[in-house]
mmCIF file of C-alpha atoms in Angstrom:
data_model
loop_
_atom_site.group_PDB
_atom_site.id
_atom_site.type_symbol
_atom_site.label_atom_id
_atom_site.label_comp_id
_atom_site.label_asym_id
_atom_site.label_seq_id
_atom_site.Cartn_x
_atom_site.Cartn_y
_atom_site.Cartn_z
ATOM 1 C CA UNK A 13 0.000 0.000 0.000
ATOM 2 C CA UNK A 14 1.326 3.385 -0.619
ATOM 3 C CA UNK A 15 2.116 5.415 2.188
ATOM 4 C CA UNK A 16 1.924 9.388 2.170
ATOM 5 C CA UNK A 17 -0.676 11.546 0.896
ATOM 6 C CA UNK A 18 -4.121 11.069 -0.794
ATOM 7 C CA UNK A 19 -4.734 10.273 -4.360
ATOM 8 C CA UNK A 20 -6.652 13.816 -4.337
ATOM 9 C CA UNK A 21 -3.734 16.059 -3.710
ATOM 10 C CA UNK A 22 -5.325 18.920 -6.042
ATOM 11 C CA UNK A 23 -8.382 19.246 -3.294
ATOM 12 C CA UNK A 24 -5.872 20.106 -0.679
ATOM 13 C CA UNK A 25 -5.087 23.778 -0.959
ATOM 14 C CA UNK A 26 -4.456 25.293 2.163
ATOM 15 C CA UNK A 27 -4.367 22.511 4.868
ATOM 16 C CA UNK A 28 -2.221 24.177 6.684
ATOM 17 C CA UNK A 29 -2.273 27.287 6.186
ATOM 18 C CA UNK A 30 -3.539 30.068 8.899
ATOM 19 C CA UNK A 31 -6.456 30.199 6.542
ATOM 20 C CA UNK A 32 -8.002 27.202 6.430
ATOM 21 C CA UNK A 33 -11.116 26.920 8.749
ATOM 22 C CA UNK A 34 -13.548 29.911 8.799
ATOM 23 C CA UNK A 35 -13.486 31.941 6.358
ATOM 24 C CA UNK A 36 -15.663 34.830 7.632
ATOM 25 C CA UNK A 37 -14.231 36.945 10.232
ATOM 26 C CA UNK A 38 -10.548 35.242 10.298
ATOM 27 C CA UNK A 39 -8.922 37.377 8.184
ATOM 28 C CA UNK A 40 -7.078 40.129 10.328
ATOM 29 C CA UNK A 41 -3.376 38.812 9.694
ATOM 30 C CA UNK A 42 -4.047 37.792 5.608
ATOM 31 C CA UNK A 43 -4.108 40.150 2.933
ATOM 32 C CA UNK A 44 -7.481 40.589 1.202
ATOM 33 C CA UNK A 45 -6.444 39.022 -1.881
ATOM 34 C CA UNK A 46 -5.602 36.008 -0.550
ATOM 35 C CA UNK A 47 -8.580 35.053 1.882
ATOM 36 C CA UNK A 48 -10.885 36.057 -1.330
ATOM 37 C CA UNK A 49 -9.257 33.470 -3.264
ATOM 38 C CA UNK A 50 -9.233 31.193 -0.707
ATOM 39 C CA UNK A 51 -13.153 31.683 -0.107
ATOM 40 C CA UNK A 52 -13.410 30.978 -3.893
ATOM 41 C CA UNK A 53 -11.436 27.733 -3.469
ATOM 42 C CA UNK A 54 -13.130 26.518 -0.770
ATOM 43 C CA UNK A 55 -16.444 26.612 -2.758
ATOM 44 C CA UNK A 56 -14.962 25.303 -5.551
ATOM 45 C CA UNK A 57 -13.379 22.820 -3.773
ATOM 46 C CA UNK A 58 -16.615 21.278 -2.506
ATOM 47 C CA UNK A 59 -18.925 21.279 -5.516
ATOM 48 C CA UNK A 60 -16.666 19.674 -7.675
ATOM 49 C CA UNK A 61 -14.573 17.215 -5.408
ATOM 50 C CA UNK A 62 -16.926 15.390 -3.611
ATOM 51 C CA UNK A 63 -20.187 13.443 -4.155
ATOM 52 C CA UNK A 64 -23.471 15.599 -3.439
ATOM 53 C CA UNK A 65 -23.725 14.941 0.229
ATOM 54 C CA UNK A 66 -27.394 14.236 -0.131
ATOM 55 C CA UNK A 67 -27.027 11.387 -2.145
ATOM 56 C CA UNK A 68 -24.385 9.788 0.256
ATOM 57 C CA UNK A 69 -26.507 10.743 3.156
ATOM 58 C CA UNK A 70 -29.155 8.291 0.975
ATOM 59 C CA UNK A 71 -27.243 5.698 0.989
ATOM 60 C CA UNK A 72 -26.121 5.954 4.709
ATOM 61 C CA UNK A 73 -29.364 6.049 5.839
ATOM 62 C CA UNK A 74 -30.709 2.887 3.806
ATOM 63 C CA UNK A 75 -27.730 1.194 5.361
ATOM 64 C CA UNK A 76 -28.352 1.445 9.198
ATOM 65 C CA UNK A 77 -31.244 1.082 11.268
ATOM 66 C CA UNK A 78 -34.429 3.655 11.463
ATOM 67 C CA UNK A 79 -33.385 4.698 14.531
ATOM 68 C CA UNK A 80 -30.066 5.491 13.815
ATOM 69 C CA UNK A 81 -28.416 8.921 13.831
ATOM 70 C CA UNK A 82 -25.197 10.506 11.955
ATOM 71 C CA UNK A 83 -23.444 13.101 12.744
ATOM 72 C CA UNK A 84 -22.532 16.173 10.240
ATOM 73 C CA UNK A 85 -18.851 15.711 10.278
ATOM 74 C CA UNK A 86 -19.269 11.553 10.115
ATOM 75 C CA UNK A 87 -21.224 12.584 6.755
ATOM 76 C CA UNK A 88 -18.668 14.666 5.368
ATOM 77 C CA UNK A 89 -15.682 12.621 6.428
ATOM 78 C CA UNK A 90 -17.532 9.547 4.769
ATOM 79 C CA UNK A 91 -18.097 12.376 1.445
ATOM 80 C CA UNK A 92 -14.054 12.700 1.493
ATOM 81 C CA UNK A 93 -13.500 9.487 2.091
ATOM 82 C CA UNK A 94 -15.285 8.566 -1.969
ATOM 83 C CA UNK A 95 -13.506 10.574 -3.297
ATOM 84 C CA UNK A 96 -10.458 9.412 -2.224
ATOM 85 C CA UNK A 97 -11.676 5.729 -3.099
ATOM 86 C CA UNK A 98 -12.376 6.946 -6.863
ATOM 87 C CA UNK A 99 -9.210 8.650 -7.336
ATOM 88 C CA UNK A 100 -7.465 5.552 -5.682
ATOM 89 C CA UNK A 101 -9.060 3.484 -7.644
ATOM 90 C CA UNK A 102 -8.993 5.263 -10.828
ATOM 91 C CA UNK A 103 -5.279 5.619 -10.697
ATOM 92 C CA UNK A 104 -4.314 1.987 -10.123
ATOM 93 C CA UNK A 105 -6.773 1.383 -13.353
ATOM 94 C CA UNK A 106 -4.996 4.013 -15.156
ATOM 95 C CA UNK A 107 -1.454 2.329 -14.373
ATOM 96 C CA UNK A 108 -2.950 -0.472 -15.534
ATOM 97 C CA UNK A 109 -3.865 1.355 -18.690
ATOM 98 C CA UNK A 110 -0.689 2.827 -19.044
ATOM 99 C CA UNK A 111 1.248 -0.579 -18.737
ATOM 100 C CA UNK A 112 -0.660 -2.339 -21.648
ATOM 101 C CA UNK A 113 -0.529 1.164 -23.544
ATOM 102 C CA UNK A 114 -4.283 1.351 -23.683
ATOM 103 C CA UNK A 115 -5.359 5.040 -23.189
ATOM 104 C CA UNK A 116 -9.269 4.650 -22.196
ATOM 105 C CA UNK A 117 -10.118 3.594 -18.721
ATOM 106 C CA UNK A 118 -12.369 0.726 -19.652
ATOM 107 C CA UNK A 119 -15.154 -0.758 -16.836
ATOM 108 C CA UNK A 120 -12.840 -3.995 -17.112
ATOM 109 C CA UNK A 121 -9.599 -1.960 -16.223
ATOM 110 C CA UNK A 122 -11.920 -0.855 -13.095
ATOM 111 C CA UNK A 123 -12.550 -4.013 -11.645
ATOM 112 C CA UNK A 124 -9.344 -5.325 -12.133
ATOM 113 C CA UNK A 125 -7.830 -2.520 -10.230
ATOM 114 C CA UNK A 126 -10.343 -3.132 -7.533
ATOM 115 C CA UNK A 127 -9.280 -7.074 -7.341
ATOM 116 C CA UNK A 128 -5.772 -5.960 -7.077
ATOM 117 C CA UNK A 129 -5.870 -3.408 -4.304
ATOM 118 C CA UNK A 130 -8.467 -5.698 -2.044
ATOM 119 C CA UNK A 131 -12.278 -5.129 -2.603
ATOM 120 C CA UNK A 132 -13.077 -8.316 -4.390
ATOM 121 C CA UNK A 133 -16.441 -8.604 -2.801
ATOM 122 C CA UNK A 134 -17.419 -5.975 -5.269
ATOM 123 C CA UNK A 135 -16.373 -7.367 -8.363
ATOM 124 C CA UNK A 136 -19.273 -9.862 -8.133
ATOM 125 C CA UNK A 137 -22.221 -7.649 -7.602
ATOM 126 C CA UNK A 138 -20.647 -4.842 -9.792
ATOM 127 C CA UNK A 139 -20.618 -7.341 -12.908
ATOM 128 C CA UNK A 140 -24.266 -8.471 -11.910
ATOM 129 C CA UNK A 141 -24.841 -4.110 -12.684
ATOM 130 C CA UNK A 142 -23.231 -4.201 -15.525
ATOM 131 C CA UNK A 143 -24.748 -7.205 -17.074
ATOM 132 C CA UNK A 144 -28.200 -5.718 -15.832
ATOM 133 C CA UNK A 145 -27.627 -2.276 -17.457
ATOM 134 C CA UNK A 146 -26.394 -3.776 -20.707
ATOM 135 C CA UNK A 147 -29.664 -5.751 -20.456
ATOM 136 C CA UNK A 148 -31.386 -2.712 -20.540
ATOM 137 C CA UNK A 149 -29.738 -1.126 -22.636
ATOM 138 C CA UNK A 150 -30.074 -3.469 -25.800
ATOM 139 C CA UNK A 151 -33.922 -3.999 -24.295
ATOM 140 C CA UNK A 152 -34.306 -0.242 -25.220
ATOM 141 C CA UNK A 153 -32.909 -0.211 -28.534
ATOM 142 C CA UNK A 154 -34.803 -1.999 -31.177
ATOM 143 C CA UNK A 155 -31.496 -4.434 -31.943
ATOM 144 C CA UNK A 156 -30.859 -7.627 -30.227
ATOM 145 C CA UNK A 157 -27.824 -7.898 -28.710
ATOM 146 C CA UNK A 158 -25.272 -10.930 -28.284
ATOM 147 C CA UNK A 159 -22.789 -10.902 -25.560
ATOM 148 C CA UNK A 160 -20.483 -13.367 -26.326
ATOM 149 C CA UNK A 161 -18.777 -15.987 -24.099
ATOM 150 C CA UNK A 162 -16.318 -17.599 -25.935
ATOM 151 C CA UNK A 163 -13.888 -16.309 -28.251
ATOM 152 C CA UNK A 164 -14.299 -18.675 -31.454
ATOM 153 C CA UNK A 165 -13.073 -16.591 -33.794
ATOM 154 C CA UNK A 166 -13.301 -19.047 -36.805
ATOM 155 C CA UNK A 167 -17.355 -18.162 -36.624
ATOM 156 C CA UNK A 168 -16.557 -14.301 -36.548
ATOM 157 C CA UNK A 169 -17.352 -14.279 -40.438
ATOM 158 C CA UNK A 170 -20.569 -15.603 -41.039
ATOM 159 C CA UNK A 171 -20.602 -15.378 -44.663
ATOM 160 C CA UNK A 172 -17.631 -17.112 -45.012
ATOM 161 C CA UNK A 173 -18.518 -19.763 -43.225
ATOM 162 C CA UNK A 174 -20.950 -20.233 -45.394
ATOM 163 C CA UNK A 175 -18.832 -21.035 -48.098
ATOM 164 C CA UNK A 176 -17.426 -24.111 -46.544
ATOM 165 C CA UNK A 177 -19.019 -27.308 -45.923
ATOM 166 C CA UNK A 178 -19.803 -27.132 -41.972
ATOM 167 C CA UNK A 179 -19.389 -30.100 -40.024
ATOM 168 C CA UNK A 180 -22.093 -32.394 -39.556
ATOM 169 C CA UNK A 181 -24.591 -31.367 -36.829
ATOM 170 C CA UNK A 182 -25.189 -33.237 -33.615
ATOM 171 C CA UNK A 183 -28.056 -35.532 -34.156
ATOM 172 C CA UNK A 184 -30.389 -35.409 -31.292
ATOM 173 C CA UNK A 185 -29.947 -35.531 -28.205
ATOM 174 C CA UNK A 186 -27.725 -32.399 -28.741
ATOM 175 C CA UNK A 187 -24.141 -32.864 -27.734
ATOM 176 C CA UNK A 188 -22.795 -29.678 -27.851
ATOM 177 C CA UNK A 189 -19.436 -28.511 -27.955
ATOM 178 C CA UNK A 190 -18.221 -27.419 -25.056
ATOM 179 C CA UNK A 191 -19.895 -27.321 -21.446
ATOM 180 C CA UNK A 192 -22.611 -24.966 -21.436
ATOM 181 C CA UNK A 193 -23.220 -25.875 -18.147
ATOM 182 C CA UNK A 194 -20.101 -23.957 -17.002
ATOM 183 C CA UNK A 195 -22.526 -20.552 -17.828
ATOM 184 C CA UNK A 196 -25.334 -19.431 -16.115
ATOM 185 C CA UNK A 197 -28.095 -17.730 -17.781
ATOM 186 C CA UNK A 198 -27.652 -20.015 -20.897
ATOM 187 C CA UNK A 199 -30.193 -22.248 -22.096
ATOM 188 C CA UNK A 200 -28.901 -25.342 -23.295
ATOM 189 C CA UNK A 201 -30.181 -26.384 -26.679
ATOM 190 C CA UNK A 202 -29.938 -23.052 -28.509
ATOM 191 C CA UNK A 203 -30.098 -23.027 -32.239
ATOM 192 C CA UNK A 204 -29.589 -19.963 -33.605
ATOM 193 C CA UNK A 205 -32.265 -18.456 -35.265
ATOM 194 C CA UNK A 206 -32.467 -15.588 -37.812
ATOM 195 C CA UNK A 207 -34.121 -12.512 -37.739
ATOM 196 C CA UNK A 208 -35.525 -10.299 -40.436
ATOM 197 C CA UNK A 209 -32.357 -7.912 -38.821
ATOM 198 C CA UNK A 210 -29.473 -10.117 -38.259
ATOM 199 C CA UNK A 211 -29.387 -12.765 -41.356
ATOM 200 C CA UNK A 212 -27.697 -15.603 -39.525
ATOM 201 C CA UNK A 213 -26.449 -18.106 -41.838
ATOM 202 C CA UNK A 214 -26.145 -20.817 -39.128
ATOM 203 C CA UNK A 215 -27.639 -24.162 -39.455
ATOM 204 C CA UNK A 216 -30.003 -25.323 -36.670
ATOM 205 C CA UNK A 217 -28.178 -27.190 -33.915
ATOM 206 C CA UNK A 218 -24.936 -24.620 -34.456
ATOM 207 C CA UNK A 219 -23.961 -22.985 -30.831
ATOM 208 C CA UNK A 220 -24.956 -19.483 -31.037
ATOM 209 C CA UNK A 221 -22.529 -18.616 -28.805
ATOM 210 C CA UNK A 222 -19.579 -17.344 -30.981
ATOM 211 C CA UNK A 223 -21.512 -14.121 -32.858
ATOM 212 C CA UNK A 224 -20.076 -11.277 -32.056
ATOM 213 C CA UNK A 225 -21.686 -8.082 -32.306
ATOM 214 C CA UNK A 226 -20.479 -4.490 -31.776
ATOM 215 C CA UNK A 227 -21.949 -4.594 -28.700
ATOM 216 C CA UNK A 228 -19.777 -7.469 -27.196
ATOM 217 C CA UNK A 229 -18.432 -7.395 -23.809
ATOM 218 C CA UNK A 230 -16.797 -10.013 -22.539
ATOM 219 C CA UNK A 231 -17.784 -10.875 -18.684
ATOM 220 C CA UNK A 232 -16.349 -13.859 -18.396
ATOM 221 C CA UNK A 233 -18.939 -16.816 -18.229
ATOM 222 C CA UNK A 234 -22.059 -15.933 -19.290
ATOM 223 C CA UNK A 235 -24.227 -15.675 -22.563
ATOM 224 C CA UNK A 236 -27.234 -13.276 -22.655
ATOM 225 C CA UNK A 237 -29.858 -13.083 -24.785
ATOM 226 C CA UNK A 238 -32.426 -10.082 -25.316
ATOM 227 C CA UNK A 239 -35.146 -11.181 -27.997
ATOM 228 C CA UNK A 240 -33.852 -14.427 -28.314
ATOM 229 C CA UNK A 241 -34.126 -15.800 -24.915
ATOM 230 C CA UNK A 242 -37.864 -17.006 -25.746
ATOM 231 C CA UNK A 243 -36.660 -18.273 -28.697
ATOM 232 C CA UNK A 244 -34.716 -20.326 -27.092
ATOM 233 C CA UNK A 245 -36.754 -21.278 -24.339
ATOM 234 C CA UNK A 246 -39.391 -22.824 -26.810
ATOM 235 C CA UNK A 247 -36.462 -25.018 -28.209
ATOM 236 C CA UNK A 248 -35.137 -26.148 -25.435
ATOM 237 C CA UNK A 249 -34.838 -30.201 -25.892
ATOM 238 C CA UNK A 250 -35.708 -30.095 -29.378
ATOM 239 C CA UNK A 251 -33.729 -31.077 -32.544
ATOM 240 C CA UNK A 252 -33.980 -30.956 -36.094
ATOM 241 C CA UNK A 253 -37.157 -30.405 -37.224
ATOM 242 C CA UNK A 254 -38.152 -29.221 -33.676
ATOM 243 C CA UNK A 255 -38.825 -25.462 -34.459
ATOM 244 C CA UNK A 256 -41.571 -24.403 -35.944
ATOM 245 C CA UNK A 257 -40.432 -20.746 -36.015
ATOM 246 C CA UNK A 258 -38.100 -21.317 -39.161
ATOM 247 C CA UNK A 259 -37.806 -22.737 -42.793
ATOM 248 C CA UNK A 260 -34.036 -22.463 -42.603
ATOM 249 C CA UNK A 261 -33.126 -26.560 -42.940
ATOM 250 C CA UNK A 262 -29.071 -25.676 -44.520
ATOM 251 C CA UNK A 263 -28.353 -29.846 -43.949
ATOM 252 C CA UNK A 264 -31.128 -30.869 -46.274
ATOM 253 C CA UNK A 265 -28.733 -31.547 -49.441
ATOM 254 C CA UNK A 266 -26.264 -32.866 -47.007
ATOM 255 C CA UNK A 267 -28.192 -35.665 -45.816
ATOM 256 C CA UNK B 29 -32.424 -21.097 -11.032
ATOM 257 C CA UNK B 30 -30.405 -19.696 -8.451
ATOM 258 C CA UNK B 31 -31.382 -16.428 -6.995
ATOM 259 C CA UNK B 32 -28.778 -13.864 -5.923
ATOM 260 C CA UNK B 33 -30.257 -13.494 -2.858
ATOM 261 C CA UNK B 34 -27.068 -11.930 -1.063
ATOM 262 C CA UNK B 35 -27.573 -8.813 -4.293
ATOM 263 C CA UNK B 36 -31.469 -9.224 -4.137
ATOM 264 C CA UNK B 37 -31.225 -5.705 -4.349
ATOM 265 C CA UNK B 38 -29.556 -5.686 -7.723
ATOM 266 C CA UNK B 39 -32.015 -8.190 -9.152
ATOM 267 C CA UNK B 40 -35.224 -7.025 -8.081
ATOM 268 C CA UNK B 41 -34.632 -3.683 -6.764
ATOM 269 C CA UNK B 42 -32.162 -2.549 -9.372
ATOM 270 C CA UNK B 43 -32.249 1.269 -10.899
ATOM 271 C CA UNK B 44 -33.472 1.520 -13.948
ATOM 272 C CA UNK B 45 -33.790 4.920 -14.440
ATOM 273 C CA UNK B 46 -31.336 7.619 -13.429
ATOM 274 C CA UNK B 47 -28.461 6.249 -11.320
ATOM 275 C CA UNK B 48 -28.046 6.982 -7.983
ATOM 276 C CA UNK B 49 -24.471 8.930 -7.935
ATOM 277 C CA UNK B 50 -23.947 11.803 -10.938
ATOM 278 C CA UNK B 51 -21.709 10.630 -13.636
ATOM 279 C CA UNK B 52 -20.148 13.830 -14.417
ATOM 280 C CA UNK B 53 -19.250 13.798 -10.900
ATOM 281 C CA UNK B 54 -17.681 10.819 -10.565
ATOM 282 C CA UNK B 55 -16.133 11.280 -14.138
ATOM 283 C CA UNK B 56 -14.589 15.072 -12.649
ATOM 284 C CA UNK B 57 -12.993 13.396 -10.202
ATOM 285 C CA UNK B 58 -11.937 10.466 -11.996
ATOM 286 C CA UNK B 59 -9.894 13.061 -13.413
ATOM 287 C CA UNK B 60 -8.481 14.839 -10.941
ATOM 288 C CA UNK B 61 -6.723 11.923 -9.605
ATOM 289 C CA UNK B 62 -4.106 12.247 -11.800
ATOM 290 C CA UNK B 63 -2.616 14.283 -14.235
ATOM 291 C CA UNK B 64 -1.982 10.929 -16.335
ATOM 292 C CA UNK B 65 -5.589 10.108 -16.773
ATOM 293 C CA UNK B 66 -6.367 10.413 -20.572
ATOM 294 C CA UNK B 67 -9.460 8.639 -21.374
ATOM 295 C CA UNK B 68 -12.442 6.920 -19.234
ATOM 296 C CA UNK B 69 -14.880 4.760 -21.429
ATOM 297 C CA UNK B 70 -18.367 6.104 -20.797
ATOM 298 C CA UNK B 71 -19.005 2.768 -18.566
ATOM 299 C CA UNK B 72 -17.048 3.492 -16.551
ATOM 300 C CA UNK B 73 -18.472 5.719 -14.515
ATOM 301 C CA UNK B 74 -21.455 3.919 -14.295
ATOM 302 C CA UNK B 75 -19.652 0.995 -12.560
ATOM 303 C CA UNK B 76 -18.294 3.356 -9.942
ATOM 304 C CA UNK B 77 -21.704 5.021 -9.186
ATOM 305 C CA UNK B 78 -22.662 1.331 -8.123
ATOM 306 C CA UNK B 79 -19.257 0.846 -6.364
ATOM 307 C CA UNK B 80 -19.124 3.541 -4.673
ATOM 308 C CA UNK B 81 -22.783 2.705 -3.219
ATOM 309 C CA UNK B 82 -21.330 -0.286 -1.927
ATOM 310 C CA UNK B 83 -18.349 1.415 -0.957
ATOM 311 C CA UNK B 84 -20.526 3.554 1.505
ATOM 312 C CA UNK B 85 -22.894 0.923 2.718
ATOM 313 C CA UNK B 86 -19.758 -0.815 4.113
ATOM 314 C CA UNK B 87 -17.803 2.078 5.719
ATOM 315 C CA UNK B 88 -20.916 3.023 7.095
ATOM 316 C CA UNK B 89 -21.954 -0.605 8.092
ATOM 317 C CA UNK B 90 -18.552 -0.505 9.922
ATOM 318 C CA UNK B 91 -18.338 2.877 11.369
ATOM 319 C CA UNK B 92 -21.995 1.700 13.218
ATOM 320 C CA UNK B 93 -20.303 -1.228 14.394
ATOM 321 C CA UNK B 94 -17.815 0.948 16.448
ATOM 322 C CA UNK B 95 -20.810 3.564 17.520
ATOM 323 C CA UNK B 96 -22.590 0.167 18.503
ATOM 324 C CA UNK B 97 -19.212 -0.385 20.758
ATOM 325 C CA UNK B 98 -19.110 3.009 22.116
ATOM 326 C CA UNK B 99 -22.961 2.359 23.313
ATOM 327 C CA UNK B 100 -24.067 5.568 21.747
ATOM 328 C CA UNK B 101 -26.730 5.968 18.359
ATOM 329 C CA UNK B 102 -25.176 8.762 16.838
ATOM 330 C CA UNK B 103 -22.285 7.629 15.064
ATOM 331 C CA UNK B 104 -19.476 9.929 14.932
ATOM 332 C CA UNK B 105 -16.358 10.698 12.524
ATOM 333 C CA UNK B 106 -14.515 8.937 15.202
ATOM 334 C CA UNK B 107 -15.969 6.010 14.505
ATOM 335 C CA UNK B 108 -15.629 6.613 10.604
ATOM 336 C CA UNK B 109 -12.314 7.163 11.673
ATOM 337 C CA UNK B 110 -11.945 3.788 13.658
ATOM 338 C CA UNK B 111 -13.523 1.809 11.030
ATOM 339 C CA UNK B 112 -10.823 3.074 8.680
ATOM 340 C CA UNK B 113 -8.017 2.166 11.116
ATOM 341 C CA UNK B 114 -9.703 -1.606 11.629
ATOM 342 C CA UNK B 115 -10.121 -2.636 8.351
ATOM 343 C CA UNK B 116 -7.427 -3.436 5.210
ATOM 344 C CA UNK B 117 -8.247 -2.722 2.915
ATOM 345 C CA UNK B 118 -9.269 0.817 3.528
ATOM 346 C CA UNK B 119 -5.874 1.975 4.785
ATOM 347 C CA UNK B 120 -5.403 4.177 1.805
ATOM 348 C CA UNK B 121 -8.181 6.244 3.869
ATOM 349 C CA UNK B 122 -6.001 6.253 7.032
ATOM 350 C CA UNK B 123 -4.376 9.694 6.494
ATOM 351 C CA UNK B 124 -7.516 11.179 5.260
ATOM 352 C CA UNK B 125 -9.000 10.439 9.000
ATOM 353 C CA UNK B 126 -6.161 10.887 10.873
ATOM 354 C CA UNK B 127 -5.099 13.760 8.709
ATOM 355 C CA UNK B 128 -9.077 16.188 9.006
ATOM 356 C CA UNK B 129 -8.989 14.364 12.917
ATOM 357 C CA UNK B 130 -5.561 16.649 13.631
ATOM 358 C CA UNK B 131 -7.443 19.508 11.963
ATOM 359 C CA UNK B 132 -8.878 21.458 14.491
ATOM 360 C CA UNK B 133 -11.074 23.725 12.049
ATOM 361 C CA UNK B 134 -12.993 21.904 9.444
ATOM 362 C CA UNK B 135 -11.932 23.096 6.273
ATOM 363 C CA UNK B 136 -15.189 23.115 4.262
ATOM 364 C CA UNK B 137 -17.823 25.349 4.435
ATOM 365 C CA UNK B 138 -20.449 23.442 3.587
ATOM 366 C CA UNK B 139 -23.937 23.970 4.593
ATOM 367 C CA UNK B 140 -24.611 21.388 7.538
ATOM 368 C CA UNK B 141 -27.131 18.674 6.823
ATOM 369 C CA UNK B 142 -29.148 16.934 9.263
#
């Protein structure tokens, strides 16, 4: 752990100075310049360094019991003390950054710096967020969206895939691939099925799992689906022939 | 299927609207941490706003634990401060309690919130 100062050293101006404290009234030793500017900072230095108290206070309160009661300076040493864990955080994500010459602080480059300097219990929950907001997210635009698992990358090109003859498909029961039971969220037998807006040249039985959109994440283990889940729900167990939601039968001259 | 029921909260209860913490704030100081700090996806925020909720439900969680101690139902920023001091993995917060504790005069002006 580093020892020394905060992560925030721009927020400290005058610490230390005779004129730190109240402001109105203790100026008799400081020239008038000065305590003006230092009236300005302190302002400043509030609205813009820390979290809107009210919003922390929020929190606090949903935290503890009804009865419970905080004091002002508890409140505003808890305000410092986010700020301080953003910056701290924020910089270990940027070294992070910096050492794989990446310049965007990604959410990824976030949690990692949180697993390395000690708060792995949030890494869980704050991927459970993410994965909830992305949910949303594609749920409120009219696309579907594929978050991929698995990095396949010979099924990145659909259309070329086409053009060779694809392995024979798993006659029922389904033997996939690889374990889907390592993922949660997934639903076993999952053909792939196109829509009128993503032309998916995959015959039926084909792990979906692979497509990668522009709106891929990787999460580590976990596949979600927006308008396909209840696609894939209804074919769950079911082979060739099983849905009744497509024409699309690519094996039929291969039989 | 398995229900998160430790982040029921999350599942069930989950924003959907507006998130709790302003992401211009957080991004701000993001940015002020360091003069090296280029770029920040515009995710990233968003997964601090969440972290830093949990961030204050468990200093605050802890700093009741020591009012608890003391007997009293007001917690103080001593016991903010001795929360800090107890646990690991916030000791980059140790100076920043120890530090406004050897203050005398708070620095801030802040309108006081009850």
């Amino acid at each position: 752990m580093e020892s020394g100062g905060s992560f925030n050293t721009k927020r400290k101006y005058t610490t230390k100075a005779p004129t730190s404290g109240i402001v109105i009234g203790a100026t008799t030793n400081i020239p008038a310049v000065a305590s003006d500017a230092n009236v300005q900072q302190f302002f400043k230095r509030d609205a813009d360094q820390y979290m809107p108290i009210a919003n922390i206070i929020r929190i606090m309160r949903r935290t503890l019991p009804v009865h419970a009661k905080i004091a002002d300076d508890a409140k505003e040493t808890i305000q410092e003390c986010v700020s301080e864990f953003i910056s701290f955080i924020t910089s270990e994500a940027n070294k992070k950054c910096h050492q794989e010459y990446r310049k965007t602080i990604t959410p990824e480059d976030v949690l990692s710096a949180m697993e390395t300097l000690g708060f792995n219990n949030y890494i869980e929950p704050l991927t459970i967020f993410l994965k909830k907001y992305h949910a949303r997210d594609s749920h409120s635009s009219s696309q579907p969206t594929l978050l991929v698992k698995r990095n396949m990358s010979y099924l990145r090109q659909p259309t070329a895939e086409m053009a060779r003859p694809p392995p024979p498909p798993p006659q029922p029961p389904f033997t996939m691939a690889y374990d889907p039971m390592q993922l949660p969220n997934t639903h076993q037998m999952a053909p792939p099925l196109p829509t009128p807006s993503i032309p998916l040249p995959f015959p039926m039985g084909y792990c979906p799992t692979q497509l990668i959109t522009a709106n891929t994440m990787d999460y580590g283990s976990y596949i979600e689906f927006s308008q396909m889940k209840d696609y894939y729900k209804e074919n769950q167990g079911g082979g060739e022939g099983s849905s009744s939601l497509l024409e699309f039968h690519p094996f039929e001259p291969f039989k | 299927m398995r229900q998160p029921g430790a982040y029921s909260k999350l599942v069930s209860g989950g924003k959907s609207g507006p998130h709790s913490l302003p992401l211009a704030r957080i991004k701000k100081i993001m940015k002020n941490s360091s003069d090296e700090v280029k770029m920040i996806s515009g995710e990233a925020p968003i997964v601090f706003s969440k972290a830093c909720e949990l961030f204050i439900e468990e200093l605050t969680k802890r700093a009741w634990i020591m009012t608890l101690q003391a007997k009293r139902r007001t917690m103080q920023k001593e016991d903010v401060a001795s929360a800090v001091i107890d646990t690991d993995i916030f000791d980059f917060l140790v100076n920043l309690v120890s530090h406004d504790s050897a203050n005398t005069v708070r620095e801030s002006d802040q309108p006081q919130e009850s």
